[in-house]
Amino acid sequence: MKFCLIDAGIFIDKPELLDPLRAIGEVEVFNGIPAGTEEVIDRAGDADVIAFGLMQFTEEMLDALPKLKVLQFIGTGMWNFVNVDYAESKGIRVLNIDGYGSNAVAEFATAMALSLAKNIPPADRVLKEDRWTIDGLMGKEMKGSTVGVVGTGSIGCLSAEKFAALGAEVIACDIYESDYLKENYNIQYKSMKEVFMEADIVTLHMKVTEENERIIDHKLLSLMKKDALLINVARAELINTEDLYKALISGNLAGAAIDVYDSEPPTARDYQLAQLKNVIATPHIGYYTQEANDNSIKMAVSSILASL
């Protein structure tokens, strides 16, 4: 049996985590996203199992892998990286892992919110430009602010806890309400519209579905306070990027922090958004900690073994 980690070499800090796979077959590890179908074939044409963490699998690529039995995404939300129905129609099991980086992403959302609220990036630029001024750098305190958490699954729940610990009043929106958050943190669940109207900071933690794709549009953004902030470390497809850009350049929204993009690497439109002074943009690193990294490999290996 042959296992191919087709683009995931960057995640392998501890090669011994792959020993359970080596015990039952050959393991090859590659770095970087393949340039196209030909390179996919060069790397994994004879693989029974492919694990991946970065690339998008096209139907053409799947057609070119006749031996493939299992496609393991080293992350959450495999549907955004491969046509699962098409793969399964070809007899390929498509798997992902959940929860490996929940705390990492929740901490990252909190850090993004604090960085925006305290004006840390523009303050940093002042000193890097050999200037000394506090003009335009007045920050806001998290204590007493209202934070709206949209989606209270594992990451959203942890985010709500962290914002509550900082003294914020946390409100939430989810079709499945968390009794734990209500009982332990007195968090109120409200409609999406109410959250966007009332919150000083809105942080998104939803999965993308047909029902909520591009749900954050000009209608919801126009409800936000002009000094409000938006954090998206979930999925780019939740937001209408053009509407967000217009809200940010018009002053209808004070700032945004973005870690996810419609296309990764981003398109020119995403880079245009990232270049705004009131935006913190990062290259999808919310999950990327040593602890979460090791967890992801352990869980992916366990998932592969269980599927076999």
XYZ file of C-alpha atoms in Angstrom:
308
model
C 0.000 0.000 0.000
C 1.260 3.464 -0.871
C 0.521 6.645 1.057
C 1.241 10.079 -0.414
C 1.207 13.337 1.530
C 0.959 15.282 -1.675
C 1.455 18.841 -0.397
C 1.749 18.481 3.365
C 5.484 18.337 4.008
C 5.294 21.727 5.684
C 3.135 20.183 8.415
C 5.522 17.317 9.229
C 7.737 18.614 12.028
C 7.799 15.203 13.683
C 8.332 12.428 11.084
C 7.608 9.786 13.705
C 3.930 10.758 13.592
C 3.778 8.936 10.248
C 5.231 5.688 11.650
C 1.798 3.982 11.888
C 1.477 4.399 8.097
C 5.048 3.251 7.452
C 4.258 0.096 9.392
C 1.802 -0.993 6.712
C 3.120 0.592 3.534
C 5.318 3.085 1.695
C 5.027 6.770 2.591
C 6.067 9.674 0.365
C 5.934 13.298 1.481
C 5.981 16.337 -0.815
C 6.067 20.079 -0.242
C 4.075 22.721 -2.061
C 0.919 22.695 -4.159
C 1.252 20.738 -7.437
C 1.238 22.994 -10.494
C -1.427 20.904 -12.230
C -2.714 17.450 -13.056
C 0.596 16.245 -14.472
C 2.428 17.032 -11.262
C -0.337 15.372 -9.252
C 0.242 12.219 -11.314
C 4.027 12.483 -10.853
C 3.647 12.655 -7.101
C 0.681 10.351 -6.457
C -0.246 8.468 -9.605
C 0.262 5.095 -7.921
C -0.971 6.055 -4.446
C -3.759 4.190 -2.668
C -4.184 6.994 -0.117
C -3.520 10.710 -0.553
C -3.425 13.160 2.334
C -3.498 16.880 1.527
C -3.778 20.153 3.362
C -3.522 23.005 0.889
C -4.477 22.192 -2.686
C -7.754 22.055 -4.560
C -8.526 18.689 -6.192
C -10.214 19.027 -9.575
C -12.325 16.328 -11.198
C -9.606 15.998 -13.846
C -7.098 15.175 -11.123
C -9.397 12.570 -9.595
C -9.875 10.982 -13.028
C -6.108 10.658 -13.323
C -5.731 8.650 -10.080
C -7.190 5.190 -10.793
C -5.644 3.494 -7.739
C -6.878 6.083 -5.250
C -9.075 4.669 -2.476
C -8.920 7.337 0.239
C -8.495 11.113 0.018
C -7.748 12.534 3.474
C -7.968 16.281 4.025
C -5.699 17.424 6.867
C -8.233 19.951 8.058
C -11.904 20.776 8.359
C -14.272 21.520 5.490
C -13.124 19.095 2.800
C -16.106 20.190 0.648
C -14.287 23.441 -0.104
C -11.311 21.589 -1.591
C -12.795 18.681 -3.516
C -16.086 17.689 -5.143
C -16.929 15.013 -2.580
C -19.897 13.607 -4.490
C -17.822 13.189 -7.634
C -14.977 11.540 -5.742
C -17.310 9.128 -3.996
C -18.963 8.270 -7.312
C -15.529 7.007 -8.350
C -15.213 4.868 -5.216
C -12.924 7.289 -3.382
C -13.622 7.907 0.298
C -13.113 11.568 1.196
C -12.349 12.311 4.830
C -11.491 15.281 7.001
C -10.732 15.894 10.664
C -12.521 18.067 13.188
C -11.357 19.866 16.285
C -7.590 19.590 15.858
C -7.090 23.370 15.915
C -10.201 24.700 17.614
C -8.331 26.461 20.403
C -5.718 27.809 17.987
C -8.375 29.433 15.785
C -10.337 30.762 18.775
C -7.176 32.370 20.166
C -6.413 33.804 16.731
C -9.866 35.379 16.432
C -9.387 36.963 19.846
C -5.931 38.232 18.893
C -7.280 39.705 15.656
C -10.044 41.509 17.515
C -7.614 42.919 20.076
C -5.161 44.009 17.381
C -7.901 45.874 15.519
C -9.431 47.389 18.638
C -6.055 48.590 19.951
C -4.843 49.833 16.526
C -1.690 47.752 16.870
C -0.851 47.362 13.131
C -1.042 51.110 12.297
C 0.835 51.951 15.511
C 3.552 49.523 14.478
C 3.757 51.180 11.048
C 4.285 54.596 12.647
C 7.517 53.477 14.285
C 8.669 51.521 11.234
C 8.334 54.755 9.251
C 10.548 56.571 11.815
C 7.652 58.672 13.048
C 6.310 59.390 16.526
C 2.623 60.247 16.818
C -0.536 58.968 18.461
C -2.869 60.655 15.976
C -5.604 58.251 14.925
C -4.337 55.517 17.240
C -6.827 55.710 20.091
C -7.990 52.188 20.910
C -11.035 50.582 22.464
C -11.221 48.308 25.478
C -12.682 44.853 25.202
C -14.184 45.149 28.667
C -17.685 46.526 28.291
C -17.788 45.949 24.533
C -20.430 43.765 22.923
C -19.026 40.862 20.922
C -21.271 38.911 18.572
C -20.207 35.310 17.956
C -21.865 33.907 14.841
C -21.677 30.127 15.041
C -21.078 28.474 18.405
C -19.641 25.096 17.493
C -16.319 24.064 19.016
C -14.386 27.137 17.776
C -17.189 29.619 18.342
C -17.787 28.290 21.839
C -14.110 28.695 22.759
C -14.092 32.190 21.230
C -17.125 33.178 23.265
C -15.404 31.969 26.439
C -12.266 33.982 25.675
C -14.133 37.207 24.911
C -16.246 36.768 28.042
C -13.058 36.303 30.082
C -11.848 39.676 28.764
C -14.963 41.332 30.174
C -16.978 41.660 26.990
C -20.722 41.120 26.848
C -21.089 38.231 24.433
C -24.154 37.636 22.300
C -24.466 34.769 19.832
C -26.296 33.467 16.794
C -26.687 29.805 15.878
C -29.551 27.504 14.952
C -28.208 25.164 17.651
C -27.947 27.034 20.933
C -25.306 26.048 23.465
C -26.761 25.376 26.897
C -23.198 25.443 28.231
C -22.652 29.038 27.088
C -26.055 30.158 28.331
C -25.662 28.560 31.739
C -21.995 29.359 32.400
C -21.551 32.726 30.674
C -25.108 34.079 30.527
C -24.774 34.427 26.770
C -27.937 35.442 24.948
C -28.796 34.040 21.550
C -30.219 36.513 19.056
C -31.042 36.690 15.373
C -28.303 37.405 12.863
C -29.796 40.828 12.247
C -29.790 41.674 15.966
C -26.183 40.531 16.379
C -24.995 42.752 13.534
C -26.972 45.706 14.858
C -25.836 45.432 18.485
C -22.255 44.152 18.401
C -19.119 46.264 18.499
C -17.211 43.255 17.180
C -18.663 40.415 15.106
C -16.592 37.240 14.766
C -17.621 34.512 12.312
C -17.313 30.797 13.123
C -19.816 29.128 10.795
C -19.302 26.367 8.290
C -20.369 27.191 4.735
C -23.637 25.714 3.502
C -25.897 26.459 0.556
C -28.139 28.396 2.956
C -25.477 30.708 4.374
C -23.118 31.237 1.421
C -22.479 35.018 1.008
C -24.937 35.667 3.810
C -22.810 38.584 5.052
C -23.749 41.139 2.399
C -24.459 44.860 2.187
C -27.788 44.408 3.992
C -26.176 42.971 7.121
C -23.053 45.133 6.901
C -25.191 48.276 6.690
C -26.735 47.386 10.053
C -23.385 47.498 11.850
C -22.208 50.442 13.913
C -19.802 52.672 11.991
C -17.078 51.958 14.563
C -17.715 48.199 14.547
C -15.210 45.516 13.559
C -15.658 42.258 11.639
C -13.474 39.164 12.137
C -13.494 36.272 9.663
C -11.278 33.298 10.469
C -13.927 30.818 9.274
C -14.638 30.714 5.520
C -14.407 33.434 2.881
C -17.577 32.177 1.221
C -19.620 33.506 4.141
C -18.987 37.082 2.982
C -19.741 39.026 -0.177
C -16.233 40.394 -0.654
C -17.282 43.313 -2.861
C -19.838 44.455 -0.286
C -17.257 44.210 2.495
C -14.739 46.218 0.483
C -17.279 48.956 -0.194
C -18.270 49.112 3.497
C -14.633 49.498 4.537
C -13.671 52.210 2.024
C -16.881 54.172 2.599
C -16.424 54.366 6.370
C -19.589 52.376 7.083
C -17.404 49.798 8.843
C -14.364 50.720 10.931
C -12.239 47.667 10.253
C -11.960 43.999 9.454
C -9.563 41.147 10.104
C -9.453 38.459 7.416
C -7.614 35.125 7.445
C -9.550 33.323 4.672
C -10.057 34.130 0.995
C -12.277 33.126 -1.922
C -9.230 31.693 -3.648
C -6.055 30.649 -1.879
C -3.615 31.986 -2.958
C -5.839 35.079 -3.214
C -6.990 36.827 -6.366
C -6.264 40.471 -7.171
C -9.603 41.401 -5.560
C -8.595 39.772 -2.269
C -5.209 41.480 -2.338
C -7.011 44.787 -2.917
C -9.020 44.154 0.243
C -5.888 43.173 2.165
C -4.149 46.432 1.241
C -6.712 48.635 3.008
C -5.297 50.374 6.063
C -8.278 49.370 8.192
C -7.840 45.672 7.393
C -5.608 43.095 9.018
C -5.005 40.339 6.465
C -3.131 37.107 7.145
C -2.437 34.066 4.904
C -4.825 31.547 6.509
C -2.725 30.895 9.612
C -5.397 30.889 12.320
C -5.038 27.126 12.800
C -1.257 27.126 12.416
C 0.312 26.438 15.800
C 2.733 23.704 16.807
C 0.102 22.089 18.995
C -2.620 22.134 16.349
C -0.150 21.057 13.678
C 0.822 17.917 15.595
C -2.824 17.203 16.404
C -3.761 17.435 12.720
C -1.200 14.843 11.650
C -2.093 12.457 14.481
C -5.802 12.747 13.693
C -5.295 12.406 9.926
C -3.223 9.255 10.403
C -5.853 7.800 12.753
C -8.603 8.676 10.265
C -6.753 6.961 7.416
C -6.139 3.819 9.474
C -9.766 3.682 10.575
C -10.979 4.031 6.973
C -8.711 1.207 5.825
